Short mmCIF file of C-alpha atoms in Angstrom, two decimals:
data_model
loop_
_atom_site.label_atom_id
_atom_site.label_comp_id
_atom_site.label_asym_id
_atom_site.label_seq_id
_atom_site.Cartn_x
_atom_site.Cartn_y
_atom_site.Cartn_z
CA UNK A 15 -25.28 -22.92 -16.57
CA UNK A 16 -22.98 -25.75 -16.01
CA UNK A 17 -19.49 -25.45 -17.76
CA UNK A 18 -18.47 -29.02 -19.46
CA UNK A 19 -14.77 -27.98 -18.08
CA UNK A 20 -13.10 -28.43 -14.30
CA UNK A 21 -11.69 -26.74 -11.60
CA UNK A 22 -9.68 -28.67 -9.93
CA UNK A 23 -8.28 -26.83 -6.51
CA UNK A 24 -4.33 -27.78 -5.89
CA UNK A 25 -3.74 -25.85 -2.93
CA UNK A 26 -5.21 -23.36 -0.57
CA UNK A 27 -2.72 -21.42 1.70
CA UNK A 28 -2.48 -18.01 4.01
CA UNK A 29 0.14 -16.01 2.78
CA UNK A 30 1.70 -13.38 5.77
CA UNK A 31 4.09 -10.42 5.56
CA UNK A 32 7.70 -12.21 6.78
CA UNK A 33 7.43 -12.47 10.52
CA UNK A 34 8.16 -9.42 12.93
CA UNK A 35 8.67 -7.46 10.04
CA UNK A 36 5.33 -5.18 10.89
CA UNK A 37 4.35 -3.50 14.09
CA UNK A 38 0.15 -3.92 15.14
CA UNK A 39 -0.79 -1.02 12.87
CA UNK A 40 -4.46 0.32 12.47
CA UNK A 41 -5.47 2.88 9.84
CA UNK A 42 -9.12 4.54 10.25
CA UNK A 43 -10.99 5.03 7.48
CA UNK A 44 -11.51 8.50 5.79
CA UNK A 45 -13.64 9.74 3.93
CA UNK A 46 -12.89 8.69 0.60
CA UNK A 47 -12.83 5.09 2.18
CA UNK A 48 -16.36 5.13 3.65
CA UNK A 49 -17.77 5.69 -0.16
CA UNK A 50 -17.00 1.96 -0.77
CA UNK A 51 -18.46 0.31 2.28
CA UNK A 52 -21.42 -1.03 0.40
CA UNK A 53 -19.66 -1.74 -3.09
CA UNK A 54 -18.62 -5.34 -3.59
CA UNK A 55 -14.76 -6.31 -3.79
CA UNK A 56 -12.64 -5.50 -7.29
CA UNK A 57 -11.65 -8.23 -9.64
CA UNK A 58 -8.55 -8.16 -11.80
CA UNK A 59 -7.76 -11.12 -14.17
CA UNK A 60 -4.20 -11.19 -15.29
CA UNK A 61 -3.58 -13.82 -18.21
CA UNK A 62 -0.30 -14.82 -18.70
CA UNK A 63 1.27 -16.82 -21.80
CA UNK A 64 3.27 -20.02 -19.89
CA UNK A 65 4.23 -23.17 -21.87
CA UNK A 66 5.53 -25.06 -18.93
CA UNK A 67 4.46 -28.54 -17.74
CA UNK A 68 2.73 -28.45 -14.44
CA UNK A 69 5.51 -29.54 -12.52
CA UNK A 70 7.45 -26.90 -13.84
CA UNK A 71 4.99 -23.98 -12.00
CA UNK A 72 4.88 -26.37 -8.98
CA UNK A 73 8.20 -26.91 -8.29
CA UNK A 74 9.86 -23.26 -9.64
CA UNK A 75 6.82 -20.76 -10.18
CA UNK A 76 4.48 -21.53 -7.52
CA UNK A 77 6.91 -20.48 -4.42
CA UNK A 78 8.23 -17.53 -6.01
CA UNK A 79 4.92 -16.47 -6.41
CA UNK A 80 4.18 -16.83 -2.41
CA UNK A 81 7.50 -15.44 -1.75
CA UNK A 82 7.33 -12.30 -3.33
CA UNK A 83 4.32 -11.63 -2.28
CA UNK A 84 4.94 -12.12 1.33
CA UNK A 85 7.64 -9.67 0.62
CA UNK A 86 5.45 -7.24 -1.05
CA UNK A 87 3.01 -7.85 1.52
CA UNK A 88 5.39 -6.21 4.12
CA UNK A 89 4.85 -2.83 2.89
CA UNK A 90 1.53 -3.38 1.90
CA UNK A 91 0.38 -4.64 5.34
CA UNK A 92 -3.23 -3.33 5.10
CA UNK A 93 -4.31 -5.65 2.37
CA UNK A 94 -3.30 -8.49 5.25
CA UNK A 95 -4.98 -6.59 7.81
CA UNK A 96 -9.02 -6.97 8.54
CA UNK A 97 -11.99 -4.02 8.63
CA UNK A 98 -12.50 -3.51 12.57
CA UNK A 99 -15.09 -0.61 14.24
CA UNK A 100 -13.57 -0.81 17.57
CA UNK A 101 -15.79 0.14 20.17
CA UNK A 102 -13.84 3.13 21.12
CA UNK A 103 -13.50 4.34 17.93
CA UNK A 104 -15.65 7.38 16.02
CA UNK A 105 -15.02 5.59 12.97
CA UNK A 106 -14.14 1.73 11.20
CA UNK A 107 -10.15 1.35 11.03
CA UNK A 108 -8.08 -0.75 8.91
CA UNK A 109 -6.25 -3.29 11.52
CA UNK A 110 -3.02 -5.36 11.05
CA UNK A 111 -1.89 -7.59 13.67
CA UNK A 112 1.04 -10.25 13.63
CA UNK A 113 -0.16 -13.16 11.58
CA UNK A 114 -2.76 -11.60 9.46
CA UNK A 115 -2.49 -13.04 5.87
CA UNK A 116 -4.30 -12.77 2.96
CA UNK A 117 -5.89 -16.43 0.87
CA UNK A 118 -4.19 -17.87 -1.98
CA UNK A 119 -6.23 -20.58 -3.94
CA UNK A 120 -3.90 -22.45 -6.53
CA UNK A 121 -6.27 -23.87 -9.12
CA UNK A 122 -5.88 -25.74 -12.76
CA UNK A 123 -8.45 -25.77 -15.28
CA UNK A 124 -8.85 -27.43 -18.58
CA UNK A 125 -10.82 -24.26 -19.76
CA UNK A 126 -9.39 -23.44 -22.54
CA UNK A 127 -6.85 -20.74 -22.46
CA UNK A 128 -7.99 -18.64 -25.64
CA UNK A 129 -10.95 -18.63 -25.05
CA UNK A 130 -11.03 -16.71 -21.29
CA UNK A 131 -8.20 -14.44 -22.51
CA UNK A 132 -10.40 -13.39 -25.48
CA UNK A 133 -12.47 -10.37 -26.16
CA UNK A 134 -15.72 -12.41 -27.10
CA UNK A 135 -18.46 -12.46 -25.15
CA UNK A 136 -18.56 -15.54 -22.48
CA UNK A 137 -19.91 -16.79 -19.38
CA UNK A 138 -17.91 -15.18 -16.41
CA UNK A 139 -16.64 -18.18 -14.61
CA UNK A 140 -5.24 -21.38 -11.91
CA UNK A 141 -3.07 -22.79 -14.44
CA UNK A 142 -4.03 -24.17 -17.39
CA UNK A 143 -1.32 -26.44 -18.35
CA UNK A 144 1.46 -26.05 -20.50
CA UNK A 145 -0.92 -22.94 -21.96
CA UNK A 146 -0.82 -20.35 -19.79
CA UNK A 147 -1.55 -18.69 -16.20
CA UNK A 148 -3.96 -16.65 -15.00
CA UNK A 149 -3.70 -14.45 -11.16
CA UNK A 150 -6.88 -12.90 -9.70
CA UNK A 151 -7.07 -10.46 -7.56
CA UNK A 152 -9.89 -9.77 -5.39
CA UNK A 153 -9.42 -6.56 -3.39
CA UNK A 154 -12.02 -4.77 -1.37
CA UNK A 155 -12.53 -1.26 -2.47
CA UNK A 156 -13.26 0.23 1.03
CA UNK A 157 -9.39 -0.93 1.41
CA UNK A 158 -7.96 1.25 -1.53
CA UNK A 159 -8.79 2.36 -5.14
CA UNK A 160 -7.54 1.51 -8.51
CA UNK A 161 -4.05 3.32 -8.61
CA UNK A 162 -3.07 1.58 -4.97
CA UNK A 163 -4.37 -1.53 -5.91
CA UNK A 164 -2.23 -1.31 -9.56
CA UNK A 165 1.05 0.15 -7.52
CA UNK A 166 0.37 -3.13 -5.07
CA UNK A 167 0.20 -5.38 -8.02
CA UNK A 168 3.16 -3.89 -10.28
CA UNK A 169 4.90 -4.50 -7.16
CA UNK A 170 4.79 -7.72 -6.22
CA UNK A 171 4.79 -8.64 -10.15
CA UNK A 172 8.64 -6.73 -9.97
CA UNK A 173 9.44 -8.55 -6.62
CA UNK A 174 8.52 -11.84 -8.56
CA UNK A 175 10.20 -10.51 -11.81
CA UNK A 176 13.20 -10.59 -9.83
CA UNK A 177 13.07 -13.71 -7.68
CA UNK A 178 13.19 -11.70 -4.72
CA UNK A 179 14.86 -8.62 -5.55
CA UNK A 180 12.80 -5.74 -3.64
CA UNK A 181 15.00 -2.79 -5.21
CA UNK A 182 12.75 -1.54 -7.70
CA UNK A 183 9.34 -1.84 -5.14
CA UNK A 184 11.46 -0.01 -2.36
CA UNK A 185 11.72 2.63 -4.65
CA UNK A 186 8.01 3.65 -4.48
CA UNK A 187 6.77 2.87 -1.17
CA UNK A 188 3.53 3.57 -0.07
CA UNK A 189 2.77 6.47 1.72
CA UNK A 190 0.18 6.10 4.75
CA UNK A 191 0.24 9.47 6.35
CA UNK A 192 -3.36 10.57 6.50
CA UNK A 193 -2.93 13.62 8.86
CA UNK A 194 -3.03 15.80 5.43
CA UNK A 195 -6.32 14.77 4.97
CA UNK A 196 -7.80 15.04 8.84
CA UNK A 197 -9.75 18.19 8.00
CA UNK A 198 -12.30 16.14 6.15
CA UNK A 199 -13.59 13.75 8.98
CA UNK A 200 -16.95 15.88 9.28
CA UNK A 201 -17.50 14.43 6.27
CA UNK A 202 -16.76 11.20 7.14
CA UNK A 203 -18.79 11.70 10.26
CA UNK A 204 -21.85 12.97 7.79
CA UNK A 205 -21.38 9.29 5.98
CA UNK A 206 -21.65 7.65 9.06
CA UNK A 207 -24.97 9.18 9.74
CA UNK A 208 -25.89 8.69 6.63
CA UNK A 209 -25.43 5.14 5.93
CA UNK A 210 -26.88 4.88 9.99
CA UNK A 211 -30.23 6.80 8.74
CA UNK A 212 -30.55 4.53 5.46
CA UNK A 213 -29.88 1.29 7.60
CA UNK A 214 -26.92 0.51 5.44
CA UNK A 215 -24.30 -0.07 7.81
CA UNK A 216 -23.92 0.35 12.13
CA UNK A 217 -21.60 0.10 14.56
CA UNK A 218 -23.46 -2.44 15.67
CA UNK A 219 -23.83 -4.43 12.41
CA UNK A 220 -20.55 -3.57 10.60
CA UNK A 221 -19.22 -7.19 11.84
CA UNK A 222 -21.49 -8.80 9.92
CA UNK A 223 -21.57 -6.53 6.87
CA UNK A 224 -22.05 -8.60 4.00
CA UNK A 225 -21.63 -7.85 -0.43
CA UNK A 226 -22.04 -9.95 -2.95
CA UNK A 227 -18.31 -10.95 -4.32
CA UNK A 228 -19.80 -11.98 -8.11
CA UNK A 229 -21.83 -10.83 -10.48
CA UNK A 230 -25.29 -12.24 -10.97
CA UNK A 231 -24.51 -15.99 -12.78
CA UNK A 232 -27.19 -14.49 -15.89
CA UNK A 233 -24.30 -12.02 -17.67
CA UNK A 234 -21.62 -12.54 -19.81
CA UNK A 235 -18.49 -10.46 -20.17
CA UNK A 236 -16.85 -9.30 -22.73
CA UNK A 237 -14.33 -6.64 -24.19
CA UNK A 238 -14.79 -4.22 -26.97
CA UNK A 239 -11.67 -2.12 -28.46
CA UNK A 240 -12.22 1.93 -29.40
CA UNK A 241 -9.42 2.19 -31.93
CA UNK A 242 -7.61 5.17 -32.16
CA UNK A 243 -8.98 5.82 -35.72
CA UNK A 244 -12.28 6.12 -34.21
CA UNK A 245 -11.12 7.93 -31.51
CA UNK A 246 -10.19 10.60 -33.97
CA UNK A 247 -13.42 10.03 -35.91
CA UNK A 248 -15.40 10.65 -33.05
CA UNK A 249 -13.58 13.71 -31.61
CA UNK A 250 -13.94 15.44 -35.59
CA UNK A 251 -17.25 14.78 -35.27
CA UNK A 252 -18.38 16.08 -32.20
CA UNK A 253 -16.75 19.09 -33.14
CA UNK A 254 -18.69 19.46 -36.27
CA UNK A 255 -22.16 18.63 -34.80
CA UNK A 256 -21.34 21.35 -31.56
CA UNK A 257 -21.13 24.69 -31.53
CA UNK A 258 -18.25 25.96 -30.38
CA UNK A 259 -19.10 29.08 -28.38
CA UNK A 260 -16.50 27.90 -26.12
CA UNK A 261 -14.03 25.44 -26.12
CA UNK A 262 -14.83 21.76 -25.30
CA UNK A 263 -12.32 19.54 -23.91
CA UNK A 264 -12.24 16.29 -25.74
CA UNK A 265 -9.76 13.71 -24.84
CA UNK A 266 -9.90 10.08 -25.93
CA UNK A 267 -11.40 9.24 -22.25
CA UNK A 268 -13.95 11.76 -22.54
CA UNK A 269 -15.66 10.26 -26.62
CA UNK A 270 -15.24 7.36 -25.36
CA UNK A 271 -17.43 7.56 -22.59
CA UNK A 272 -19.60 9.64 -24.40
CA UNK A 273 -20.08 6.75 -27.08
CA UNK A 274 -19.99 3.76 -24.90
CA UNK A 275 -22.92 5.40 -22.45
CA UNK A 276 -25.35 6.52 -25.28
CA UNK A 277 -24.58 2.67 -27.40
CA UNK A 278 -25.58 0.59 -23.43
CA UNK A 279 -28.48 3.21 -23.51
CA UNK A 280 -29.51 1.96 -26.58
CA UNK A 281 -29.00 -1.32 -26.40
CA UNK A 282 -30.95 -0.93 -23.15
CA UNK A 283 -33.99 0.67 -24.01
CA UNK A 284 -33.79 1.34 -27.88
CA UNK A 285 -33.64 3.52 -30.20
CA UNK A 286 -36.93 4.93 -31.02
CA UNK A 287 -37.68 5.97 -27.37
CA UNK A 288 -37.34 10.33 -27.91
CA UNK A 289 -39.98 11.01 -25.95
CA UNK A 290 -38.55 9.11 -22.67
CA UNK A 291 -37.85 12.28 -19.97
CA UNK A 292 -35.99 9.80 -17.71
CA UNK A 293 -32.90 11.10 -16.70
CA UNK A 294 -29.58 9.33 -16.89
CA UNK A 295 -26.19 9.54 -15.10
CA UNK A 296 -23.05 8.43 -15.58
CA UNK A 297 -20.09 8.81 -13.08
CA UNK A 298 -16.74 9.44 -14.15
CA UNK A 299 -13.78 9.20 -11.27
CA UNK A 300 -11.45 11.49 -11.07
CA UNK A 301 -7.85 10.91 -9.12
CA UNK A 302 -8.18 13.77 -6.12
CA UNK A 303 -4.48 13.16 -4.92
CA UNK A 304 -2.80 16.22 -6.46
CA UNK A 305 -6.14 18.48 -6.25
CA UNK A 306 -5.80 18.67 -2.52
CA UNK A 307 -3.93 21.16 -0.22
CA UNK A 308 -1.39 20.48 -0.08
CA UNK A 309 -1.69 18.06 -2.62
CA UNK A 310 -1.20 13.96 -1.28
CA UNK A 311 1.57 11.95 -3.33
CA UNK A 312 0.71 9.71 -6.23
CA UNK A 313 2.10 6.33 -3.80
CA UNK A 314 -0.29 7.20 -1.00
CA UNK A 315 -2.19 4.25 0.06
CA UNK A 316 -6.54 4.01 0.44
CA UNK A 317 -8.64 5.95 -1.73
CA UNK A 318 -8.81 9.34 -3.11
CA UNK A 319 -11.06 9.57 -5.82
CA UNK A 320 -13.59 12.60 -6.79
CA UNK A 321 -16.11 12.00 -9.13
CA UNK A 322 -18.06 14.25 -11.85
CA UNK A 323 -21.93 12.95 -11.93
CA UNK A 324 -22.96 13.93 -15.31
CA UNK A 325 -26.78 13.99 -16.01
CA UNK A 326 -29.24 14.20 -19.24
CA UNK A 327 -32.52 13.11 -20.28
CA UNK A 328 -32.68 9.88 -22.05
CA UNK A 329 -34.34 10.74 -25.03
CA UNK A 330 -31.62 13.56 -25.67
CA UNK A 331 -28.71 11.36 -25.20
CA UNK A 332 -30.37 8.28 -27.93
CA UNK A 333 -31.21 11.24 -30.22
CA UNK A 334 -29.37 12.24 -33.35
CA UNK A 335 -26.76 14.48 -31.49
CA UNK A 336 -26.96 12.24 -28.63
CA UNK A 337 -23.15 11.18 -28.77
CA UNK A 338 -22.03 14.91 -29.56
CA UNK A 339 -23.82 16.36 -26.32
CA UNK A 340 -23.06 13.24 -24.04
CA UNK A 341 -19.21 14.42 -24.79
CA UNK A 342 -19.27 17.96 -24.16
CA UNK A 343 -21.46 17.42 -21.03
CA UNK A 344 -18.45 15.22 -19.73
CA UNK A 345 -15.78 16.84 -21.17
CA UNK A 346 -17.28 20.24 -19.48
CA UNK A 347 -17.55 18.50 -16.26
CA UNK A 348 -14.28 17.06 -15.61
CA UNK A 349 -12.31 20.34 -16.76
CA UNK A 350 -14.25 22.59 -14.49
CA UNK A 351 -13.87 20.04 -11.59
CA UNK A 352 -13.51 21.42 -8.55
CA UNK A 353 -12.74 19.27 -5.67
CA UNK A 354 -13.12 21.49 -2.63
CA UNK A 355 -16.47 23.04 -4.60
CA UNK A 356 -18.05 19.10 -4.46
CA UNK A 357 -17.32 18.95 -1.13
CA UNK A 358 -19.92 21.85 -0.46
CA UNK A 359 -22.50 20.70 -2.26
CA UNK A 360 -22.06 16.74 -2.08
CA UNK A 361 -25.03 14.79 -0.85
CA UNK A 362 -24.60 11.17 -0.88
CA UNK A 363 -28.34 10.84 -0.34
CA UNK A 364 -28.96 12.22 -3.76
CA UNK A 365 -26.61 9.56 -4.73
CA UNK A 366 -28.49 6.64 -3.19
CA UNK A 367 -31.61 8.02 -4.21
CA UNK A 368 -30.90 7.31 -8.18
CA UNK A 369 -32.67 4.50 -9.82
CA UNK A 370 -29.58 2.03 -10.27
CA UNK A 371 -30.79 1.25 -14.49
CA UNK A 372 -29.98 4.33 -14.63
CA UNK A 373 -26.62 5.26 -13.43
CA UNK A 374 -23.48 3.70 -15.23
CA UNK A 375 -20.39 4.42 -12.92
CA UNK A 376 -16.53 4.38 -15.18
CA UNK A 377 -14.40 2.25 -13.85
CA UNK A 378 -10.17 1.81 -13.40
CA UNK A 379 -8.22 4.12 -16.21
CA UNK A 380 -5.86 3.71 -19.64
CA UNK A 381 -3.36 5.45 -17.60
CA UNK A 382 -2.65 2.78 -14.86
CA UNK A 383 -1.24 1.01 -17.76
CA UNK A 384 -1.97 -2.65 -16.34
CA UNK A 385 -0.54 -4.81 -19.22
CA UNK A 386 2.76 -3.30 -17.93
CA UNK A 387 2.60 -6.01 -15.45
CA UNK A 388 5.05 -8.46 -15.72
CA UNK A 389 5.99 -11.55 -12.91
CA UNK A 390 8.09 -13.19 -15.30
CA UNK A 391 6.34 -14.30 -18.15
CA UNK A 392 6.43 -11.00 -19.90
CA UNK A 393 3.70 -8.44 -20.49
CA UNK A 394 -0.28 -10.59 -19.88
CA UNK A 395 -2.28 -11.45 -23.02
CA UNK A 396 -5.44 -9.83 -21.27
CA UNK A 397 -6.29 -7.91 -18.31
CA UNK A 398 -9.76 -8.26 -16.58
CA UNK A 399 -11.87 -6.04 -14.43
CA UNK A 400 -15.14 -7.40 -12.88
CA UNK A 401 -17.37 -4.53 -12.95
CA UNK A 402 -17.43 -3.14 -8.95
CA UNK A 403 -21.36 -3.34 -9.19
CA UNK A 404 -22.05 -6.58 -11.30
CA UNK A 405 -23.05 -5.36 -14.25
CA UNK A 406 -23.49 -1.12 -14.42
CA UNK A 407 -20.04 -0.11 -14.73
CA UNK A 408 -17.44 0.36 -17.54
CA UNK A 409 -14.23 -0.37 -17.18
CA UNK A 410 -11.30 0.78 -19.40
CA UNK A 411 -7.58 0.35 -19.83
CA UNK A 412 -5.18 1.02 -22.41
CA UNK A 413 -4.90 -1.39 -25.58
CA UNK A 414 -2.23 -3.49 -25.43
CA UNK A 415 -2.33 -4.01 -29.11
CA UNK A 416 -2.05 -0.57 -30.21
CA UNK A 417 -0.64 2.54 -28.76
CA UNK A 418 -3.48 5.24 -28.30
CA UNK A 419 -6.44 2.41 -28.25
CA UNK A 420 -8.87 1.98 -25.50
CA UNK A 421 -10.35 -1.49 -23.80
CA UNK A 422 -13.68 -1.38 -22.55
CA UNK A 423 -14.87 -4.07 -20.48
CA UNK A 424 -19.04 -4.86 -19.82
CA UNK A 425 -20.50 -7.18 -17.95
CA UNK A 426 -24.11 -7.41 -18.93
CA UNK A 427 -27.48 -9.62 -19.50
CA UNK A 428 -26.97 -11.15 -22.94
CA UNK A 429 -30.04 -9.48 -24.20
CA UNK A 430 -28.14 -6.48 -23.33
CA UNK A 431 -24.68 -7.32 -24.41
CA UNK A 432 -25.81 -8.54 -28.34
CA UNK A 433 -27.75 -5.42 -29.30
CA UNK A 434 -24.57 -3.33 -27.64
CA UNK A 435 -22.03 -5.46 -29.95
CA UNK A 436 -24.16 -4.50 -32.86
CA UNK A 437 -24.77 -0.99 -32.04
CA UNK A 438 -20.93 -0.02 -30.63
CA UNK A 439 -19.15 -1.71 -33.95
CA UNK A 440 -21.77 -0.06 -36.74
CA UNK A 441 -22.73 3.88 -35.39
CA UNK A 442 -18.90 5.22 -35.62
CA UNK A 443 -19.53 3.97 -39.41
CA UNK A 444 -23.05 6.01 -39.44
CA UNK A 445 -21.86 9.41 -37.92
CA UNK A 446 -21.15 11.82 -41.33
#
């Protein structure tokens, strides 16, 4: 569908860490890494607030923005760097060499500003003058997972803050040491296999390994809000329909989920369908950093996510109880996690095996507390997350407009995204 707005491109640049300031560096991939080498690239959307005159970011914004984060970018050198499998390597590494940069498009649109900052649902589509500014981020998951990317993000957005000032980013460096975690590359090596056997990536064809960076141009996005009085609600309730033989951990994360996967099932197929045996999964991450021994720390760069695959038959979860059960199933899973135990008995096979309609992946977390992110302009009207798959992933955040709240952000088909709207703002009302 053609937009009745414009784009209008002001400048496209390369934007380096400061010159001589980092060594030819490579980083191979582990095993948390190699998950991601299928998934397209993450998209944040920061919108900032900025009643300024063009010439105003142009002349005073624009290079502060390109200095800091050629600063930032000097101890954050990988996001510069480019995916390599060397010949002589067992595995795909993570090069930097002097003069790697990363793109910077500088756009203006007459889009207005509301209207992409809002929680509605619209087509998914730098300034929009004398209204407000918006900074994407497109980062490639194989690269590093949410809490890197945030840490890379809050810290160029202090180095801006401060016109320079690096104090408060040199105070949480990232850490890159990935001896700790050396005793998993059989696993890694497994992947490999894997992905060879499946045809999904080579040695021979990782050069030309290609994703899709958007989402299918037939969705619309939009965010819905799970308020913290309906947090409560639910959480009462799920109590009251369980029983409690044992007890069931239920934090806001966990009836959230729970709510938001049975509503999309719904929406998706209905809500007459109890005699459908299909069986459903959802994915919830889980941050593996302090579960390993010894335990990594919180800064350290790449990924290092687990992940609890929780599983029921459709026609259970889009039943009366369906809500109830969806919660304790992940509330049960994520307490009894047990990282070294899903080691054992992962088998990414299985994985690729399940019928994509029916696997909804979570995505990014309240606690990385993005609307904390300030460059200047003070905290962002809206934060943005493209779904990592284009469509089958949730992805949630804190509520910047009350304390406790959570965001959820869908991109879906439009026949899929109405009946959801309906169904997630009227069942909270329905459960007694």
């Amino acid at each position: 569908m053609e937009l009745p707005h414009t784009l209008k491109v002001l400048e496209e640049c390369q934007i380096s860490p400061p010159s001589g300031s980092v060594p030819p560096t490579s980083l191979p991939l582990t095993f948390f890494d190699l998950v991601y080498v299928k998934l397209p690239p993450v998209h944040r959307l920061f919108f900032y607030k900025y009643h300024h005159p063009k010439a105003h970011f142009i002349d005073t914004v624009l290079p502060n923005i390109k200095n800091s984060l050629s600063l930032t970018l000097q101890h954050f050198y990988p996001y510069a760097g480019n995916l390599k499998w060397p010949q002589e390597s067992p595995k795909p590494e993570l090069v930097y060499e002097e003069g790697d940069a990363v793109p910077l498009t500088v756009a203006e649109s007459d889009y207005e500003f509301s209207q992409l900052s809002g929680n509605h649902a619209r087509d998914a589509m730098t300034i929009f003058p004398e209204k407000g500014i918006c900074i994407g981020i497109t980062i490639n998951h194989v690269v590093s997972d949410g809490r890197t990317s945030i840490h890379f993000i809050k810290s160029w957005a202090s180095v801006c803050r401060l016109e320079g000032d690096t104090s408060l980013m040199t105070a949480s460096l990232p850490y890159y040491d990935r001896s700790v975690i050396s005793y998993l590359d059989p696993k890694a090596t497994n992947y490999l296999n894997i992905f060879e056997k499946y045809n999904v990536v080579t040695k021979d064809t990782f050069h030309t390994l290609k994703v899709d960076h958007l989402p299918p141009i037939d969705r619309v996005r939009a965010t819905f809000v799970m308020g913290l009085n309906d947090i409560k609600r639910l959480k009462k309730w799920v109590s009251s329909r369980l029983e409690m033989e044992e007890p069931i951990y239920l934090s806001s994360l966990v009836v959230t989920c729970a709510y938001v996967w049975v509503c999309l099932l719904k929406a998706r197929w209905g809500e007459t369908d109890h005699e459908n045996e299909a069986e459903e999964h959802i994915i919830v991450p889980i941050d593996a950093r302090a579960r390993l021994d010894p335990p990594l720390p919180v800064t350290y760069f790449g990924n290092c996510i687990g992940a609890v695959d929780v599983m029921c038959n459709r026609s259970v979860l889009i039943g009366e109880d369906g809500i109830a059960i969806a919660a304790k199933l992940i509330g049960k899973a994520i307490k009894n996690y047990d990282f070294n135990a899903q080691l054992e008995e992962l088998d990414l096979s299985y994985f690729m095996s399940i019928p994509k309609g029916q696997i909804e992946g979570v995505g990014s977390s309240p606690r990385f507390a993005v609307y904390d992110t300030d460059f200047g302009w003070g905290k962002p009207e809206k934060v943005e997350m493209n779904p990592i798959d284009g469509g089958q992933s949730i992805a949630l955040s804190e509520c910047p407009n009350e304390a406790g709240a959570i965001e959820i952000g869908l991109v879906r088909k439009k026949t899929e995204m109405d009946p959801f709207a309906y169904i997630f703002a009227n069942s909270i009302e329905l459960l007694s």
